[in-house]
Amino acid sequence: MVGAGKLRLVWPAASIAGTASRGNTGHARQIGATDMAVTNDAIQAALERGHTIDITTTGRRSGEPRRLEIVFHNIDGRIYISGTPYPRKRRWLLNLEADPHFTFHLKGKTRADLPATARVIDDEAERRAVLPDVARAWKRDDLDRMVRYSPLIEVTFDPDSPD
């Protein structure tokens, strides 16, 4: 069941880069130490439901940052990133296989750049346990194809990272 579990993170002031915003004011502001209680709650709320984010990986050949838009899913309190099925591996997944550290960029009402680590999920049994929730969220009926070809990672946040 999607979102049934509870994910609880505490973000030290030094671990969050960028800006945070609340509401539809359209104004973002730099995050400071006094914002952490609100920001922690806002980040927590944003992670409770899956939606569109950006991620920045490190190019496996170039070493340059590579940013892309993608969707994440909260499944039983765990955060996953997947994609539509395609026979060839995506570049972002190849980058994460080479270097699993990346930045998870919340956008929308809550904006934050969160240091994270990816665990690529290749095990078929684990993929079959996770991907039905992703398929339901996307209203897809091709689970076998998704298990075979969809990229799938589990995200672990690194709140103590100096990034």
XYZ file of N, CA and C in Angstrom:
489
model
N 0.846 -1.179 0.000
C 0.000 0.000 0.000
C 0.892 1.244 0.000
N 0.651 2.134 -0.917
C 1.478 3.325 -1.059
C 1.271 4.263 0.115
N 2.388 4.740 0.675
C 2.337 5.750 1.727
C 1.886 5.245 3.088
N 1.753 3.936 3.255
C 1.255 3.417 4.522
C 2.263 3.565 5.648
N 3.545 3.455 5.336
C 4.578 3.550 6.359
C 4.918 4.987 6.673
N 5.651 5.172 7.729
C 6.076 6.517 8.127
C 7.574 6.636 7.970
N 7.985 7.657 7.288
C 9.389 7.975 7.117
C 9.663 9.186 7.978
N 10.668 9.126 8.832
C 10.962 10.278 9.688
C 12.438 10.604 9.580
N 12.728 11.799 9.142
C 14.093 12.269 8.970
C 14.282 13.561 9.730
N 15.468 13.780 10.225
C 15.826 15.052 10.843
C 16.997 15.598 10.058
N 16.857 16.817 9.584
C 17.869 17.425 8.726
C 18.614 18.507 9.479
N 19.896 18.288 9.801
C 20.690 19.359 10.400
C 20.801 20.527 9.431
N 20.933 21.721 9.944
C 20.987 22.921 9.102
C 22.067 22.825 8.050
N 23.192 22.237 8.358
C 24.308 22.186 7.412
C 24.063 21.224 6.261
N 23.072 20.344 6.364
C 22.918 19.314 5.346
C 22.000 19.705 4.204
N 21.240 20.778 4.340
C 20.287 21.162 3.307
C 20.826 22.364 2.562
N 20.997 22.187 1.269
C 21.478 23.293 0.445
C 20.308 23.903 -0.296
N 20.455 25.123 -0.742
C 19.457 25.726 -1.609
C 18.430 26.550 -0.879
N 17.162 26.386 -1.287
C 16.105 27.242 -0.793
C 14.933 26.417 -0.305
N 14.086 27.048 0.477
C 12.849 26.414 0.921
C 11.725 27.411 0.742
N 10.549 26.916 0.441
C 9.397 27.803 0.343
C 8.199 27.083 0.923
N 7.223 27.851 1.365
C 5.979 27.289 1.861
C 4.840 28.053 1.225
N 3.811 27.333 0.855
C 2.648 27.970 0.263
C 2.870 28.321 -1.197
N 1.927 29.069 -1.754
C 1.976 29.434 -3.165
C 2.457 30.854 -3.376
N 3.315 31.344 -2.513
C 3.768 32.725 -2.640
C 4.686 32.911 -3.827
N 5.310 31.829 -4.285
C 6.246 31.940 -5.387
C 7.589 32.494 -4.964
N 7.745 32.788 -3.686
C 9.001 33.341 -3.184
C 9.763 32.257 -2.444
N 10.976 32.018 -2.874
C 11.849 31.081 -2.174
C 12.831 31.892 -1.349
N 13.314 31.311 -0.271
C 14.287 32.012 0.555
C 15.373 31.030 0.960
N 16.509 31.576 1.302
C 17.600 30.734 1.765
C 17.209 30.096 3.093
N 17.617 28.862 3.287
C 17.333 28.165 4.529
C 18.372 28.551 5.564
N 17.907 28.885 6.748
C 18.803 29.183 7.860
C 18.508 28.260 9.019
N 19.319 28.317 10.049
C 19.160 27.420 11.193
C 17.796 27.583 11.850
N 17.231 28.785 11.849
C 15.933 28.997 12.494
C 14.794 28.380 11.700
N 15.026 28.007 10.457
C 13.985 27.421 9.621
C 13.866 25.911 9.777
N 14.755 25.270 10.507
C 14.829 23.822 10.491
C 13.567 23.127 10.970
N 12.886 23.617 12.010
C 11.683 22.935 12.482
C 10.615 22.940 11.403
N 10.382 24.081 10.796
C 9.398 24.179 9.718
C 9.869 23.382 8.514
N 11.132 23.520 8.166
C 11.660 22.836 6.997
C 11.624 21.327 7.176
N 11.986 20.830 8.361
C 11.895 19.394 8.599
C 10.473 18.897 8.390
N 9.496 19.613 8.933
C 8.102 19.224 8.755
C 7.685 19.309 7.294
N 8.116 20.354 6.607
C 7.766 20.518 5.197
C 8.402 19.422 4.347
N 9.654 19.112 4.627
C 10.327 18.028 3.901
C 9.618 16.714 4.177
N 9.318 16.462 5.433
C 8.624 15.237 5.813
C 7.304 15.111 5.053
N 6.527 16.186 5.024
C 5.240 16.164 4.322
C 5.433 15.928 2.828
N 6.441 16.555 2.241
C 6.693 16.384 0.805
C 7.089 14.950 0.478
N 7.770 14.285 1.384
C 8.206 12.909 1.144
C 7.114 11.881 1.406
N 6.026 12.292 2.053
C 4.938 11.363 2.363
C 4.192 10.905 1.113
N 4.237 11.701 0.084
C 3.527 11.348 -1.146
C 4.509 11.489 -2.309
N 4.383 10.633 -3.273
C 5.263 10.709 -4.430
C 4.854 11.837 -5.354
N 5.837 12.461 -5.958
C 5.563 13.466 -6.974
C 6.829 13.743 -7.765
N 6.751 14.699 -8.652
C 7.863 15.015 -9.535
C 8.969 15.739 -8.778
N 10.183 15.281 -9.012
C 11.379 15.872 -8.416
C 12.436 15.991 -9.514
N 13.557 16.549 -9.173
C 14.756 16.457 -10.000
C 15.775 15.663 -9.209
N 16.657 14.986 -9.931
C 17.822 14.389 -9.290
C 19.057 14.854 -10.043
N 20.153 14.985 -9.319
C 21.437 15.283 -9.947
C 22.384 14.143 -9.632
N 22.826 13.481 -10.698
C 23.806 12.408 -10.584
C 25.148 12.938 -11.073
N 26.175 12.134 -10.915
C 27.491 12.470 -11.457
C 27.715 11.619 -12.698
N 28.009 12.269 -13.818
C 28.246 11.545 -15.061
C 29.368 10.532 -14.896
N 29.100 9.296 -15.273
C 30.077 8.227 -15.050
C 31.319 8.387 -15.906
N 31.215 9.046 -17.039
C 32.381 9.281 -17.904
C 32.954 10.676 -17.710
N 32.073 11.668 -17.669
C 32.525 13.068 -17.631
C 32.849 13.556 -16.224
N 32.184 12.966 -15.217
C 32.320 13.476 -13.859
C 31.518 14.749 -13.625
N 30.773 15.188 -14.635
C 29.968 16.409 -14.552
C 28.599 16.100 -13.937
N 27.991 17.097 -13.261
C 26.641 16.888 -12.728
C 25.626 16.755 -13.862
N 24.697 15.821 -13.694
C 23.634 15.568 -14.670
C 22.296 15.631 -13.944
N 21.480 16.628 -14.294
C 20.194 16.839 -13.610
C 19.052 16.442 -14.535
N 18.052 15.751 -13.968
C 16.885 15.365 -14.751
C 15.651 15.341 -13.867
N 14.506 15.447 -14.517
C 13.219 15.397 -13.825
C 12.724 13.958 -13.827
N 12.169 13.546 -12.694
C 11.697 12.168 -12.545
C 10.661 12.142 -11.416
N 9.988 11.015 -11.241
C 8.962 10.872 -10.204
C 9.475 9.922 -9.127
N 9.192 10.256 -7.856
C 9.511 9.319 -6.776
C 8.217 8.792 -6.179
N 8.338 7.677 -5.474
C 7.195 7.016 -4.846
C 7.542 6.705 -3.393
N 6.608 6.966 -2.484
C 6.742 6.545 -1.090
C 5.904 5.283 -0.952
N 6.572 4.164 -0.765
C 5.892 2.877 -0.646
C 6.240 2.303 0.721
N 5.245 2.260 1.579
C 5.426 1.750 2.946
C 6.569 2.444 3.673
N 6.681 3.762 3.490
C 7.684 4.544 4.194
C 9.065 4.514 3.573
N 9.212 3.855 2.450
C 10.491 3.825 1.737
C 10.343 4.626 0.450
N 11.422 5.285 0.070
C 11.395 6.130 -1.120
C 12.050 5.386 -2.279
N 11.316 5.334 -3.401
C 11.801 4.671 -4.608
C 11.713 5.634 -5.785
N 12.605 5.435 -6.728
C 12.538 6.128 -8.011
C 12.508 5.049 -9.078
N 11.580 5.196 -10.008
C 11.462 4.241 -11.097
C 11.242 5.005 -12.393
N 11.099 4.275 -13.449
C 10.824 4.879 -14.742
C 10.016 3.910 -15.582
N 9.572 4.381 -16.722
C 8.804 3.527 -17.615
C 9.712 2.448 -18.201
N 9.131 1.307 -18.566
C 9.944 0.214 -19.079
C 10.575 0.547 -20.433
N 11.833 0.179 -20.568
C 12.573 0.351 -21.822
C 13.717 -0.655 -21.794
N 13.974 -1.354 -22.900
C 14.974 -2.427 -22.883
C 16.403 -1.995 -22.534
N 16.786 -0.761 -22.816
C 18.151 -0.317 -22.502
C 18.156 0.479 -21.203
N 19.269 0.376 -20.463
C 19.390 1.129 -19.209
C 19.505 2.616 -19.487
N 18.831 3.403 -18.650
C 18.909 4.862 -18.764
C 20.271 5.346 -18.295
N 20.675 6.492 -18.812
C 21.965 7.068 -18.417
C 22.006 7.387 -16.932
N 20.879 7.901 -16.398
C 20.874 8.250 -14.978
C 21.105 7.020 -14.109
N 20.561 5.878 -14.537
C 20.752 4.648 -13.777
C 22.202 4.164 -13.890
N 22.771 4.250 -15.077
C 24.183 3.896 -15.253
C 25.073 4.794 -14.397
N 24.724 6.084 -14.338
C 25.493 7.008 -13.494
C 25.417 6.599 -12.025
N 24.216 6.219 -11.573
C 24.055 5.824 -10.170
C 24.716 4.481 -9.870
N 24.806 3.615 -10.854
C 25.546 2.368 -10.651
C 27.037 2.662 -10.463
N 27.541 3.660 -11.190
C 28.957 4.032 -11.082
C 29.243 4.803 -9.796
N 28.321 5.671 -9.394
C 28.470 6.474 -8.167
C 27.076 6.653 -7.577
N 26.739 5.930 -6.514
C 25.372 5.959 -5.990
C 24.982 7.236 -5.246
N 25.918 8.149 -5.021
C 25.589 9.398 -4.320
C 24.993 10.394 -5.305
N 23.891 11.016 -4.896
C 23.221 11.980 -5.768
C 22.468 12.992 -4.917
N 21.888 13.982 -5.589
C 21.071 14.981 -4.898
C 19.622 14.806 -5.325
N 18.745 14.752 -4.344
C 17.303 14.587 -4.508
C 16.711 15.978 -4.318
N 16.200 16.588 -5.390
C 15.721 17.973 -5.348
C 14.198 17.996 -5.217
N 13.709 18.357 -4.029
C 12.273 18.589 -3.881
C 11.935 19.894 -4.573
N 10.789 19.922 -5.248
C 10.340 21.159 -5.882
C 8.834 21.245 -5.729
N 8.300 22.400 -5.935
C 6.888 22.628 -5.676
C 6.764 23.504 -4.449
N 5.812 23.186 -3.569
C 5.622 23.995 -2.359
C 6.834 23.941 -1.441
N 7.464 22.804 -1.359
C 8.669 22.658 -0.537
C 9.845 22.413 -1.460
N 10.859 23.248 -1.325
C 12.057 23.114 -2.155
C 13.249 22.844 -1.249
N 13.960 21.778 -1.566
C 15.173 21.448 -0.813
C 16.029 20.514 -1.651
N 17.321 20.617 -1.486
C 18.284 19.750 -2.157
C 18.827 18.793 -1.104
N 18.460 17.524 -1.207
C 18.753 16.554 -0.164
C 19.818 15.564 -0.632
N 20.926 15.447 0.081
C 21.929 14.448 -0.279
C 21.360 13.047 -0.058
N 21.638 12.147 -1.007
C 21.054 10.810 -0.944
C 21.998 9.785 -1.561
N 21.665 8.525 -1.304
C 22.390 7.403 -1.890
C 21.366 6.471 -2.523
N 21.700 5.957 -3.699
C 20.819 5.047 -4.426
C 21.265 3.606 -4.233
N 20.280 2.733 -4.102
C 20.531 1.291 -4.155
C 19.743 0.758 -5.339
N 20.455 0.343 -6.370
C 19.805 -0.192 -7.563
C 19.200 -1.547 -7.211
N 17.937 -1.727 -7.577
C 17.238 -2.978 -7.271
C 17.154 -3.814 -8.542
N 17.948 -4.887 -8.562
C 17.983 -5.812 -9.697
C 17.282 -7.131 -9.390
N 17.139 -7.455 -8.114
C 16.551 -8.725 -7.712
C 15.085 -8.793 -8.145
N 14.747 -9.828 -8.922
C 13.391 -9.925 -9.474
C 12.323 -10.004 -8.388
N 12.567 -10.750 -7.331
C 11.565 -10.871 -6.257
C 11.310 -9.516 -5.599
N 12.362 -8.758 -5.355
C 12.189 -7.437 -4.744
C 11.485 -6.488 -5.711
N 11.825 -6.576 -6.984
C 11.167 -5.739 -7.998
C 9.666 -6.072 -8.058
N 9.340 -7.355 -7.980
C 7.926 -7.768 -8.007
C 7.174 -7.314 -6.759
N 7.869 -7.110 -5.673
C 7.229 -6.626 -4.443
C 6.972 -5.120 -4.491
N 7.832 -4.359 -5.174
C 7.741 -2.893 -5.189
C 6.942 -2.373 -6.383
N 7.189 -2.911 -7.549
C 6.639 -2.319 -8.774
C 5.115 -2.377 -8.923
N 4.380 -3.291 -8.284
C 2.918 -3.202 -8.390
C 2.370 -1.859 -7.894
N 2.959 -1.304 -6.831
C 2.510 0.005 -6.343
C 2.822 1.103 -7.354
N 3.978 1.026 -7.985
C 4.338 2.004 -9.019
C 3.386 1.865 -10.203
N 3.119 0.634 -10.622
C 2.206 0.391 -11.747
C 0.813 0.949 -11.451
N 0.322 0.734 -10.227
C -0.993 1.281 -9.846
C -0.988 2.799 -9.892
N 0.065 3.416 -9.361
C 0.147 4.883 -9.358
C 0.127 5.430 -10.778
N 0.716 4.704 -11.707
C 0.785 5.148 -13.108
C -0.346 4.575 -13.961
N -1.252 3.802 -13.317
C -2.371 3.174 -14.030
C -1.871 2.319 -15.204
N -0.838 1.530 -14.927
C -0.252 0.640 -15.933
C -0.710 -0.786 -15.654
N -0.846 -1.572 -16.719
C -1.243 -2.968 -16.562
C -0.197 -3.924 -17.138
N 1.037 -3.455 -17.263
C 2.108 -4.277 -17.842
C 3.200 -4.567 -16.810
N 2.794 -5.136 -15.683
C 3.722 -5.366 -14.580
C 4.912 -6.227 -14.998
N 4.675 -7.281 -15.763
C 5.797 -8.138 -16.164
C 6.829 -7.351 -16.962
N 6.374 -6.487 -17.841
C 7.294 -5.643 -18.618
C 8.037 -4.671 -17.696
N 7.323 -4.103 -16.731
C 7.969 -3.194 -15.781
C 9.035 -3.926 -14.963
N 8.713 -5.125 -14.494
C 9.686 -5.892 -13.706
C 10.930 -6.170 -14.540
N 10.738 -6.440 -15.803
C 11.877 -6.773 -16.673
C 12.694 -5.547 -17.086
N 12.024 -4.394 -17.356
C 12.713 -3.284 -18.018
C 12.724 -1.941 -17.282
N 11.920 -1.759 -16.257
C 11.881 -0.442 -15.602
C 13.079 -0.257 -14.677
N 13.706 0.925 -14.717
C 14.743 1.200 -13.726
C 14.085 1.302 -12.353
N 14.788 0.877 -11.312
C 14.234 0.947 -9.964
C 15.372 1.102 -8.965
N 15.282 2.155 -8.162
C 16.244 2.356 -7.081
C 15.497 2.660 -5.799
N 16.111 2.294 -4.685
C 15.639 2.734 -3.373
C 16.555 3.863 -2.932
N 15.964 4.903 -2.380
C 16.702 6.095 -1.954
C 16.911 6.053 -0.448
N 18.139 6.290 -0.034
C 18.466 6.492 1.376
C 18.989 7.907 1.498
N 18.404 8.678 2.392
C 18.843 10.059 2.570
C 20.035 10.117 3.510
N 20.910 11.060 3.243
C 22.149 11.235 3.993
C 22.132 12.588 4.697
N 21.309 12.759 5.754
C 21.171 14.079 6.368
C 22.450 14.620 6.994
N 23.417 13.767 7.282
C 24.663 14.244 7.887
C 25.758 14.505 6.865
N 25.419 14.343 5.589
C 26.412 14.561 4.536
C 26.808 16.031 4.480
N 28.087 16.331 4.245
C 28.521 17.725 4.166
C 28.110 18.398 2.869
N 27.558 17.646 1.915
C 27.178 18.239 0.629
C 26.164 19.271 0.857
